[in-house]
Coordinates of C-alpha atoms in Angstrom, one line a residue:
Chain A
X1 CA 85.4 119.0 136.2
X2 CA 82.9 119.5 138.4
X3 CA 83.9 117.1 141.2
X4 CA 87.5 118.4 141.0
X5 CA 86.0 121.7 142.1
X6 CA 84.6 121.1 144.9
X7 CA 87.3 118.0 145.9
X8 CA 90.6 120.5 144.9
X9 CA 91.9 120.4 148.5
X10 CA 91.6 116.5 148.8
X11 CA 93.2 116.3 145.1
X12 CA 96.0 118.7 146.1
X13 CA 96.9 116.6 149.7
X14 CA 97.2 113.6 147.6
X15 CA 99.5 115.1 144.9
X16 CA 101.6 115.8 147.5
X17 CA 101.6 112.3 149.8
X18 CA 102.0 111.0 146.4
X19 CA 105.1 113.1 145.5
X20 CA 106.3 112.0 149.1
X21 CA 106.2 108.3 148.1
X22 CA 107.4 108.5 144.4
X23 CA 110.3 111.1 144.9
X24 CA 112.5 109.3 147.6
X25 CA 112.4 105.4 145.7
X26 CA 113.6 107.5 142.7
X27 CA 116.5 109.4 143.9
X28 CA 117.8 106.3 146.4
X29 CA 117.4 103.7 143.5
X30 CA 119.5 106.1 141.2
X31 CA 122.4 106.9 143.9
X32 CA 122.4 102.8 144.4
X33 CA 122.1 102.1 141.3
X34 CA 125.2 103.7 139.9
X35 CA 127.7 101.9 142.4
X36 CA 125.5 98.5 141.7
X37 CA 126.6 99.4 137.6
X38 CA 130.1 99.8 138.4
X39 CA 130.4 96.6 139.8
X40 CA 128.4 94.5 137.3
X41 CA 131.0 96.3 135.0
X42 CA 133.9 95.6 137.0
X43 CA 133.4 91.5 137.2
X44 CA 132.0 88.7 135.1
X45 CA 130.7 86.9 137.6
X46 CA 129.5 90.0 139.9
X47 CA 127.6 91.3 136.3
X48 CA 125.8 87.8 136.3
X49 CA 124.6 87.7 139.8
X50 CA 123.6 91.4 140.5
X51 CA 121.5 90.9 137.2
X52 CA 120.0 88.2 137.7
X53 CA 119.1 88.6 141.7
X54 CA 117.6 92.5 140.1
X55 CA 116.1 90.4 137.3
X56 CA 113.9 88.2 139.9
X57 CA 113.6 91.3 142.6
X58 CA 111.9 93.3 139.4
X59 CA 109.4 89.7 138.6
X60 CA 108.0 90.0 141.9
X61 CA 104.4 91.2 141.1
X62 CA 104.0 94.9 143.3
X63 CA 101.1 94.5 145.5
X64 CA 103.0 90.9 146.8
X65 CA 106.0 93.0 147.6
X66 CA 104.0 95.5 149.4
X67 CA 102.4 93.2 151.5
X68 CA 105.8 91.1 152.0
X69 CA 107.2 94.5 153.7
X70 CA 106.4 94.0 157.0
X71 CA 107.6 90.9 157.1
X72 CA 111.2 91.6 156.1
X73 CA 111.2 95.0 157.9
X74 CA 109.6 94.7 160.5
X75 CA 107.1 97.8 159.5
X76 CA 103.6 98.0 160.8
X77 CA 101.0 96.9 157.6
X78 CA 100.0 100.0 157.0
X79 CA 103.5 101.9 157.4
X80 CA 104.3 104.2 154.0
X81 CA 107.7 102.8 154.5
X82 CA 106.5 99.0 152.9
X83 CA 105.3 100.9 149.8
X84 CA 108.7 103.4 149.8
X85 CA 111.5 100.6 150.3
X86 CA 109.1 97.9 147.7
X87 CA 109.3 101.0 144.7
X88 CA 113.1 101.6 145.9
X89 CA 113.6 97.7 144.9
X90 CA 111.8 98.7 141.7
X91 CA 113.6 101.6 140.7
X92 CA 117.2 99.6 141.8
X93 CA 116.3 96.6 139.3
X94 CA 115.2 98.9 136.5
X95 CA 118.2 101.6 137.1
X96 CA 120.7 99.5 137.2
X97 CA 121.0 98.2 133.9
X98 CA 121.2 101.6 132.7
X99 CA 123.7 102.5 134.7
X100 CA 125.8 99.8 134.0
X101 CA 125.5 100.5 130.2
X102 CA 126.2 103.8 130.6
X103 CA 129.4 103.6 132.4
X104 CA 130.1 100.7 129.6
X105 CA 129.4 103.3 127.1
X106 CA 132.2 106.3 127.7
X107 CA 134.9 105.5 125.0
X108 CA 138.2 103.5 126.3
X109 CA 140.5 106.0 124.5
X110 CA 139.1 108.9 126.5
X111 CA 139.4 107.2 129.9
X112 CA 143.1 106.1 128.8
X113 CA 143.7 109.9 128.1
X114 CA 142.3 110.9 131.2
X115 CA 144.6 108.5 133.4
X116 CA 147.6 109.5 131.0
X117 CA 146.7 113.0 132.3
X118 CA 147.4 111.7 135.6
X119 CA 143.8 111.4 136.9
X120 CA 143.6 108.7 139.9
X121 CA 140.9 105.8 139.1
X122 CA 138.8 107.9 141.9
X123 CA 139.3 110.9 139.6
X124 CA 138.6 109.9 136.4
X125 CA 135.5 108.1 137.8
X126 CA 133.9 111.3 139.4
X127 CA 134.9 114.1 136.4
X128 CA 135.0 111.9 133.3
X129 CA 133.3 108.4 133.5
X130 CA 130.3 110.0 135.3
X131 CA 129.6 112.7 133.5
X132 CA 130.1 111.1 130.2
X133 CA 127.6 108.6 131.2
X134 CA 125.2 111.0 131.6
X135 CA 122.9 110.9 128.9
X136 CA 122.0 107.2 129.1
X137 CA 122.0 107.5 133.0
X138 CA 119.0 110.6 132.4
X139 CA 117.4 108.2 130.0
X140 CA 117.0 105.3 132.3
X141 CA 116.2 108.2 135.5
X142 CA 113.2 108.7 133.2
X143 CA 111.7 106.0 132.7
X144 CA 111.9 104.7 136.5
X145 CA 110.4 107.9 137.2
X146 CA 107.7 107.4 134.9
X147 CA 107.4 103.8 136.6
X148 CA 107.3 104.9 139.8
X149 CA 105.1 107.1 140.0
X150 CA 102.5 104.5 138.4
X151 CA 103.3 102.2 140.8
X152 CA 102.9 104.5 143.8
X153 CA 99.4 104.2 142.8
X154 CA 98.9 100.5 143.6
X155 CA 99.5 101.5 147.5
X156 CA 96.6 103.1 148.4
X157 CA 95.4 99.2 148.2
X158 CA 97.1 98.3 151.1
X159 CA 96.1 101.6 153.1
X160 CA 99.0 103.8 152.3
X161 CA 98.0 107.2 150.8
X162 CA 98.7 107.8 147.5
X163 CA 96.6 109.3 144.2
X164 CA 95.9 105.6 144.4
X165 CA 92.6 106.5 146.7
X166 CA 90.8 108.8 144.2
X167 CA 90.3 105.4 142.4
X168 CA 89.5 103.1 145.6
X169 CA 87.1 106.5 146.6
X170 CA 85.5 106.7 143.2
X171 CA 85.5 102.8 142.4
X172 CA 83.0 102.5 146.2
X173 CA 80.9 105.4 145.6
X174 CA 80.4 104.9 141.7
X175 CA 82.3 108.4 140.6
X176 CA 84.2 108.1 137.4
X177 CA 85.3 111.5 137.4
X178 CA 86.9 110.9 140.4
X179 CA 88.8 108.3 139.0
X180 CA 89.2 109.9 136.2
X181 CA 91.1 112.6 138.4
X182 CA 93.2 110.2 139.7
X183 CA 94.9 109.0 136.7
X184 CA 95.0 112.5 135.0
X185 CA 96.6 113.7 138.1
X186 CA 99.0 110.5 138.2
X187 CA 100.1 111.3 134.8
X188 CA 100.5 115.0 135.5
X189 CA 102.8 114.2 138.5
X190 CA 104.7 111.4 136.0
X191 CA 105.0 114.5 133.1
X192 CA 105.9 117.3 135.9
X193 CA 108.9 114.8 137.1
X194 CA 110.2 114.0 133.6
X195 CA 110.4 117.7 132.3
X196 CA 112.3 118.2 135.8
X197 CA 114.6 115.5 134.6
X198 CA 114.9 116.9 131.2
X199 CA 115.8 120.5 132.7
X200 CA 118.2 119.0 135.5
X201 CA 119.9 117.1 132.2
X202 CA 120.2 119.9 130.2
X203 CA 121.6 122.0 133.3
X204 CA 124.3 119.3 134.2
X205 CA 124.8 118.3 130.6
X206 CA 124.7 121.2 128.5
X207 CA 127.0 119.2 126.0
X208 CA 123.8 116.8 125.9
X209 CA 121.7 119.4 124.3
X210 CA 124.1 119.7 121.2
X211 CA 123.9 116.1 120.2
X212 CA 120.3 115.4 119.7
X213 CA 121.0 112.1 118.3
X214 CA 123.1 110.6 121.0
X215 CA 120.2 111.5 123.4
X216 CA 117.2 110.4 121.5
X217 CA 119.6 107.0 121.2
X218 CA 119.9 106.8 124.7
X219 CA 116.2 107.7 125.1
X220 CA 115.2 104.7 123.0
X221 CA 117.9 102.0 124.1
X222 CA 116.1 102.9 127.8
X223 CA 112.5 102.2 127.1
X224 CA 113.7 99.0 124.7
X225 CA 115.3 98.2 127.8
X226 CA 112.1 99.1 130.4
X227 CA 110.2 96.7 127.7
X228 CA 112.5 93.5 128.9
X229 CA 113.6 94.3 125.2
X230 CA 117.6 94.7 124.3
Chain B
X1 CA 108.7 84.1 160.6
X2 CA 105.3 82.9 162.1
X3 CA 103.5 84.8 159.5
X4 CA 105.1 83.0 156.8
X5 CA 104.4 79.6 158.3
X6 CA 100.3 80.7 158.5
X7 CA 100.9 81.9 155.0
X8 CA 102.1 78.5 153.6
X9 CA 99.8 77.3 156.1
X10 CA 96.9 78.8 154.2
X11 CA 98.1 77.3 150.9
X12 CA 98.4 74.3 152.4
X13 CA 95.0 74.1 153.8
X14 CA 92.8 71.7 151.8
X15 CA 89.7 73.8 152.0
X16 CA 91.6 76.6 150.6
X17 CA 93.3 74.1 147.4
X18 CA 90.5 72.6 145.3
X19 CA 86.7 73.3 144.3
X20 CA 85.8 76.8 142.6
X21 CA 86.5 79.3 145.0
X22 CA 89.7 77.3 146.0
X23 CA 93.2 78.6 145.1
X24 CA 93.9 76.6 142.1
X25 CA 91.0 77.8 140.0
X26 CA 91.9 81.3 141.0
X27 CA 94.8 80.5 139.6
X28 CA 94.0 79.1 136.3
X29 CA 92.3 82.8 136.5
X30 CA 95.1 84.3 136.6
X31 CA 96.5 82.7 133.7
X32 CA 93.6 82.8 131.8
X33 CA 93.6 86.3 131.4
X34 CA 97.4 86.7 131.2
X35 CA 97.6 84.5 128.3
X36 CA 94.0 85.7 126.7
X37 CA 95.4 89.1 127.3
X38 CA 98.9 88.6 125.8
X39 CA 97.5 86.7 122.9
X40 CA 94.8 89.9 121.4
X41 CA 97.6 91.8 122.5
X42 CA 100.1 90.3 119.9
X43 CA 97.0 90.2 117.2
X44 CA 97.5 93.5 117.9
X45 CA 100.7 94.8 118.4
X46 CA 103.0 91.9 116.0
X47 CA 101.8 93.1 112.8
X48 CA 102.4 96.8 113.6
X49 CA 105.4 96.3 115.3
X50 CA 106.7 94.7 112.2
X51 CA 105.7 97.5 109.9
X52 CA 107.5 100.0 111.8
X53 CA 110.4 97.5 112.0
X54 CA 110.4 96.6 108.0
X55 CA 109.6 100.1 106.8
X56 CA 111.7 102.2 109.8
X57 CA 108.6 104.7 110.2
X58 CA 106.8 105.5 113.4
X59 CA 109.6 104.2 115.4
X60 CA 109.8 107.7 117.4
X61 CA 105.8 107.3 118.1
X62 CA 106.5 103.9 119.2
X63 CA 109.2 104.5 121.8
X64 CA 107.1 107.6 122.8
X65 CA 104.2 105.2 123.5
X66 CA 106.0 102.9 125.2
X67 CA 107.5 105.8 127.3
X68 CA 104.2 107.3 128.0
X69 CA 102.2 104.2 128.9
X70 CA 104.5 103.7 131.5
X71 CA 103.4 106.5 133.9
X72 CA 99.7 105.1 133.4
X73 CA 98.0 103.5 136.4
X74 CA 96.9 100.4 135.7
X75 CA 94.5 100.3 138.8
X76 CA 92.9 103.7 138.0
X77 CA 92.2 102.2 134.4
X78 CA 91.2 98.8 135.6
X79 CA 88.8 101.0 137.7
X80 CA 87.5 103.0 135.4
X81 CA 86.8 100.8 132.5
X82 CA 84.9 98.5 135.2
X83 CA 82.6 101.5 136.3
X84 CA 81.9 102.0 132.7
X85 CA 81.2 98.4 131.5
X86 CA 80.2 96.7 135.1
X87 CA 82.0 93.9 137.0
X88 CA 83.1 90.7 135.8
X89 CA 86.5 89.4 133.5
X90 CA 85.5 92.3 130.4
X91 CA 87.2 95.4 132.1
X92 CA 90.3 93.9 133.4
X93 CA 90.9 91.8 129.8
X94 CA 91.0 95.4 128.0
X95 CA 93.1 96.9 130.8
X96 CA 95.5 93.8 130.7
X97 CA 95.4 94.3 126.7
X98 CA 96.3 97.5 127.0
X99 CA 99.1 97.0 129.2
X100 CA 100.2 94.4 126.9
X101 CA 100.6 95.7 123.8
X102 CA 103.8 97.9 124.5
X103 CA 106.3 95.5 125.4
X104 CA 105.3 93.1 122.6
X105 CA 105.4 96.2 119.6
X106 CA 109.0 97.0 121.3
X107 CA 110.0 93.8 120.4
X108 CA 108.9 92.9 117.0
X109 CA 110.3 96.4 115.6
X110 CA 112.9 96.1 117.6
X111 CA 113.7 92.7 116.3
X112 CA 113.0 93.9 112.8
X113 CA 115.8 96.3 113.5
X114 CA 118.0 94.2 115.0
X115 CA 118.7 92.3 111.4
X116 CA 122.0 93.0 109.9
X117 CA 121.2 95.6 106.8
X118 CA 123.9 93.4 105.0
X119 CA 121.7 90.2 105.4
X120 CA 118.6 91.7 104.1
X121 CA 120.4 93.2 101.2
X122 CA 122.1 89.8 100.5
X123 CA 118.6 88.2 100.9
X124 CA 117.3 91.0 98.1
X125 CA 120.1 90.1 95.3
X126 CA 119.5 86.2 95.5
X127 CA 115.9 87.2 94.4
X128 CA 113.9 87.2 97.6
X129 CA 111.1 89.1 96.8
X130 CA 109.9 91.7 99.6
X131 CA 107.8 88.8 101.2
X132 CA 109.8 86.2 101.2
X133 CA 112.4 88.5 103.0
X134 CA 110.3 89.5 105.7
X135 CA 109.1 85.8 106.5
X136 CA 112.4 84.0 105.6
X137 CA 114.8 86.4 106.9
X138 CA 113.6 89.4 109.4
X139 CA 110.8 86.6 111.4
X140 CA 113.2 84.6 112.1
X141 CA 116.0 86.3 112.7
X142 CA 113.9 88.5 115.2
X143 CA 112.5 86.2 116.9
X144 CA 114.6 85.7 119.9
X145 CA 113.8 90.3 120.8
X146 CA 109.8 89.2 120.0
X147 CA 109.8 86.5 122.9
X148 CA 111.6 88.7 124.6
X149 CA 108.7 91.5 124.3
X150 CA 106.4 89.0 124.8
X151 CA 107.9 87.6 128.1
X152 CA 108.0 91.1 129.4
X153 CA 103.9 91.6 128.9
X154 CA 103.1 88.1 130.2
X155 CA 105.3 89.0 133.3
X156 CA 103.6 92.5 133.8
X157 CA 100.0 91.3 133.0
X158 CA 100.4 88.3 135.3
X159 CA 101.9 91.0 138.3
X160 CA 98.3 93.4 137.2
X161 CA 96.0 90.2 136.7
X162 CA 96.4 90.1 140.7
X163 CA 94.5 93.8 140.6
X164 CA 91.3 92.1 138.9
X165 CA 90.0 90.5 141.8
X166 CA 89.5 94.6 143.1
X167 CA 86.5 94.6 140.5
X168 CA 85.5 90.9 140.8
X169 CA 87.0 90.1 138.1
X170 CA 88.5 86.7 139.9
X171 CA 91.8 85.7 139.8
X172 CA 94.7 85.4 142.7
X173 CA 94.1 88.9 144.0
X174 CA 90.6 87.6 145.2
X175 CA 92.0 86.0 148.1
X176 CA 94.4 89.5 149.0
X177 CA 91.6 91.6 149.1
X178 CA 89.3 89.3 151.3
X179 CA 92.2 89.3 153.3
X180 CA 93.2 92.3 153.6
X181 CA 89.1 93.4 154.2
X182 CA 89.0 90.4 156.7
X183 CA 92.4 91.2 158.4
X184 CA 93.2 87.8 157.6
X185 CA 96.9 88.3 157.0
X186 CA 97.6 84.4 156.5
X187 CA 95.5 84.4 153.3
X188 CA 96.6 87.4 151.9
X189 CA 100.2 86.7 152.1
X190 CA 99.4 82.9 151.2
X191 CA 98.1 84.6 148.1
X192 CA 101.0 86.7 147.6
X193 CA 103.4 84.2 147.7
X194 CA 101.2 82.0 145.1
X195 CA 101.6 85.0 142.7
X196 CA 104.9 85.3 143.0
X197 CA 105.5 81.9 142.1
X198 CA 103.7 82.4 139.9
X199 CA 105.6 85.7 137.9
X200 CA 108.7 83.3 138.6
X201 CA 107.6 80.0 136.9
X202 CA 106.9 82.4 134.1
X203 CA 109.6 83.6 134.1
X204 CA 112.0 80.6 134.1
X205 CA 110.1 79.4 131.0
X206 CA 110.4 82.3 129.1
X207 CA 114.5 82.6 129.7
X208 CA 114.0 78.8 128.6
X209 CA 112.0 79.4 125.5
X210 CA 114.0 82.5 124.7
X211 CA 116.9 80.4 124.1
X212 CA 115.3 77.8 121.8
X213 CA 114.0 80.1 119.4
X214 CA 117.4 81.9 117.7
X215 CA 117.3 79.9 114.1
X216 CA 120.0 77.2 114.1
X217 CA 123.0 78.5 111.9
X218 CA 123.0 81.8 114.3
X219 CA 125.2 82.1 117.0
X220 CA 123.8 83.8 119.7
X221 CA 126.2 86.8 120.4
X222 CA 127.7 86.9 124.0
X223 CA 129.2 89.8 124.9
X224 CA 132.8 88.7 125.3
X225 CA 133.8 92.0 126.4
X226 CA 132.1 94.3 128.5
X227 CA 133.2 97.5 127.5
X228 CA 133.1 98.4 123.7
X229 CA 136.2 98.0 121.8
X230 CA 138.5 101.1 121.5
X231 CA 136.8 103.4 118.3
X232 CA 140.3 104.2 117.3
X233 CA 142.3 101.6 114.9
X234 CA 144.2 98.7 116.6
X235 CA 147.5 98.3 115.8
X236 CA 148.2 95.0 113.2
X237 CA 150.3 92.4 114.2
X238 CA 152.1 91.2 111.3
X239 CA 151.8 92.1 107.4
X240 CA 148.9 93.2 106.8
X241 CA 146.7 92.2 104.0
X242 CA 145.4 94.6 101.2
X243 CA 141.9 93.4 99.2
X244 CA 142.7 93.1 95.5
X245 CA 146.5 92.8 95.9

């Protein structure tokens, strides 16, 4: 407690260069992700190959991606951007399975009913496929969130800012409270982001709130699916 | 492209291939501690899993473990378990156990679940006793969700095993780290393209050996149809036919 005392500016600066890094790969990953799901709906074959190409993107250890970055963009080494595009890829290859099953999961009947209405495909995609997707889209938000925020950490390896240094710092100068900071702080960011996520569900799905089990479902299927098990 | 050609260049290089501070015992590192790592984890996390998965309880501490784990650094507890017990292969084993134990309990309970309630009730009225039930019917039948939990952990300790050369713990992250110190940009991409090739060999076995182990006699279900069938009653073609008429 003591060395976060006297270090609460440092610790505060790197909260937020950390909540710079993990926010954007979240919320790109999610908007490309739910396009990506459509089509690995829409098509056999296009479902095969998005999977698998994500499949072999999210194998790719994280520090190796980091470092491939300026290769394939052209970035300087020590450019934020390497560490922000590498946790995008992440977030893409975890996300989209989600949002594939998601989409997969609103009922037939009700998206029959909703064309009979005389919704257009673009429509009944925005007000009634989305939405009703919801739930297990939330469910997989979280747990890239939770991911990405962990990984953020691994930058401050290669030089890009992060909570990462508190354990680089404290690792050199032999002080475990610093790095025990550093992951108390990591996981404070990761819990801050998921009740977010929780509140922004339960403000854009208040229907959500009234079937707990669907939810907790959807919760579940999403780590299973995090674990590489479904 | 000239960066990638010093990389392979670096691999290449016979001073950098053989001998113990050469690339391929680095590598047998690596795999040393993924497999150690993934093996205590399963001591570990197999029998549990399955408890949850035969008796249905703790499954909502599980997934919240699995959940929570996820937002926890690996580096920063790499780090601090080496401060605490010094350098060398102890700290990052326990990390790398650590991190393996999730993915391989989501996968034995999970596969435990998985089972057909009909086929474990059928298995109790031919006289299976409890026993024989788990290890004749719910092993086997999960199998195929284990070595998929297991595939997952050997894929993210053998990403995190790169992280023990950090503490000098060895491994294929030994040669990033020197490079990166040394701004010797061949060797640490050489390095990082080793690993990778690595996570991907891996990875093609395990999709390999995840389709040999379903038991013979059951079909492995392929999703003929993407989206689930309609909940309300299709329509009968024909006359249809009443049980007990």
């Amino acid at each position: 407690m003591k060395w976060v005392g006297s270090n609460l500016d440092l610790v505060w600066e790197l909260i937020v260069a950390h909540v710079g890094l993990s926010v954007p790969p979240i919320i790109i990953g999610f908007l490309l992700s739910i396009p990506l799901g459509w089509v690995a709906n829409r098509f056999r074959i296009s479902r095969g190959v998005i999977l698998l190409v994500l499949g072999l993107l999210y194998t790719i250890p994280s520090l190796p991606l980091f470092i491939f970055m300026p290769l394939i963009l052209g970035t300087n080494q020590l450019s934020s951007a390497n560490v922000v595009v590498g946790l995008t890829i992440y977030a893409i290859a975890l996300m989209v399975r989600s949002s594939a099953d998601g989409l997969a999961s609103v009922d037939d009947d009700i998206l029959q009913a909703a064309s009979a209405m005389g919704y257009s495909a673009w429509q009944r995609f925005w007000r009634v496929e989305l939405p009703l997707s919801g739930p297990v889209l939330l469910a997989g938000l979280r747990v890239v969130s939770a991911s990405t925020v962990s990984l953020a950490t691994i930058g401050s390896v290669i030089g890009v800012t992060s909570l990462g240094y508190l354990f680089i710092n404290g690792f050199q100068r032999n002080i475990p409270a610093e790095v025990i900071t550093g992951i108390v702080a990591t996981l404070l960011v990761a819990v801050v982001f998921d009740l977010l996520l929780v509140l922004l569900g339960r403000v854009l799905l208040p229907w959500n709130a009234r079937d707990r089990t669907s939810s907790r479902q959807a919760r579940r299927q999403a780590v299973l699916l995090a674990e590489g098990v479904s | 492209m000239n960066f990638v050609v010093e990389g392979f260049g670096w691999i290449f290089d016979p001073a950098n291939i053989g001998g113990p501070q050469g690339w391929i015992a680095r590598l047998l590192e690596q795999l040393s501690y993924t497999f150690g790592a993934v093996a205590i984890g399963a001591v570990i996390a197999i029998p549990l899993g399955y408890l949850v998965g035969h008796t249905g309880r703790g499954r909502d501490i599980a997934v919240s473990l699995s959940g929570g784990l996820r937002a926890l650094p690996s580096l920063g507890v790499l780090i601090l378990i080496g401060l605490g017990l010094g350098i060398g292969f102890k700290a990052p084993l326990i990390t790398f156990v650590i991190l393996a134990i999730p993915p391989i309990l989501a996968g034995a309970y999970s596969g435990f679940e998985a089972v057909d309630r009909k086929t474990i009730d059928a298995a109790r009225a031919v006289g299976m006793t409890e026993w024989q039930v788990i290890t004749q019917v719910e092993v086997p039948l999960g199998l195929p969700l284990l070595i998929g939990g297991i595939r997952s952990g050997v894929l993210q300790v053998v990403a995190t095993a790169t992280l023990a050369g950090y503490i000098s713990g060895g491994a294929l992250g030994v040669f990033i780290f020197e490079g990166t110190s040394t701004r010797n940009y061949a060797e640490t991409l050489g390095a990082s393209i080793l690993v990778t090739a690595l996570a991907l060999a891996l990875e093609g076995i395990f999709a390999l050996v995840q389709r040999l182990v379903v038991p013979r006699g059951v079909v492995a279900k392929e999703a003929t149809d993407l989206r689930p069938r309609s909940s309300r009653p299709q329509p009968v073609m024909g006359i249809p036919i009443h049980e007990g008429k």
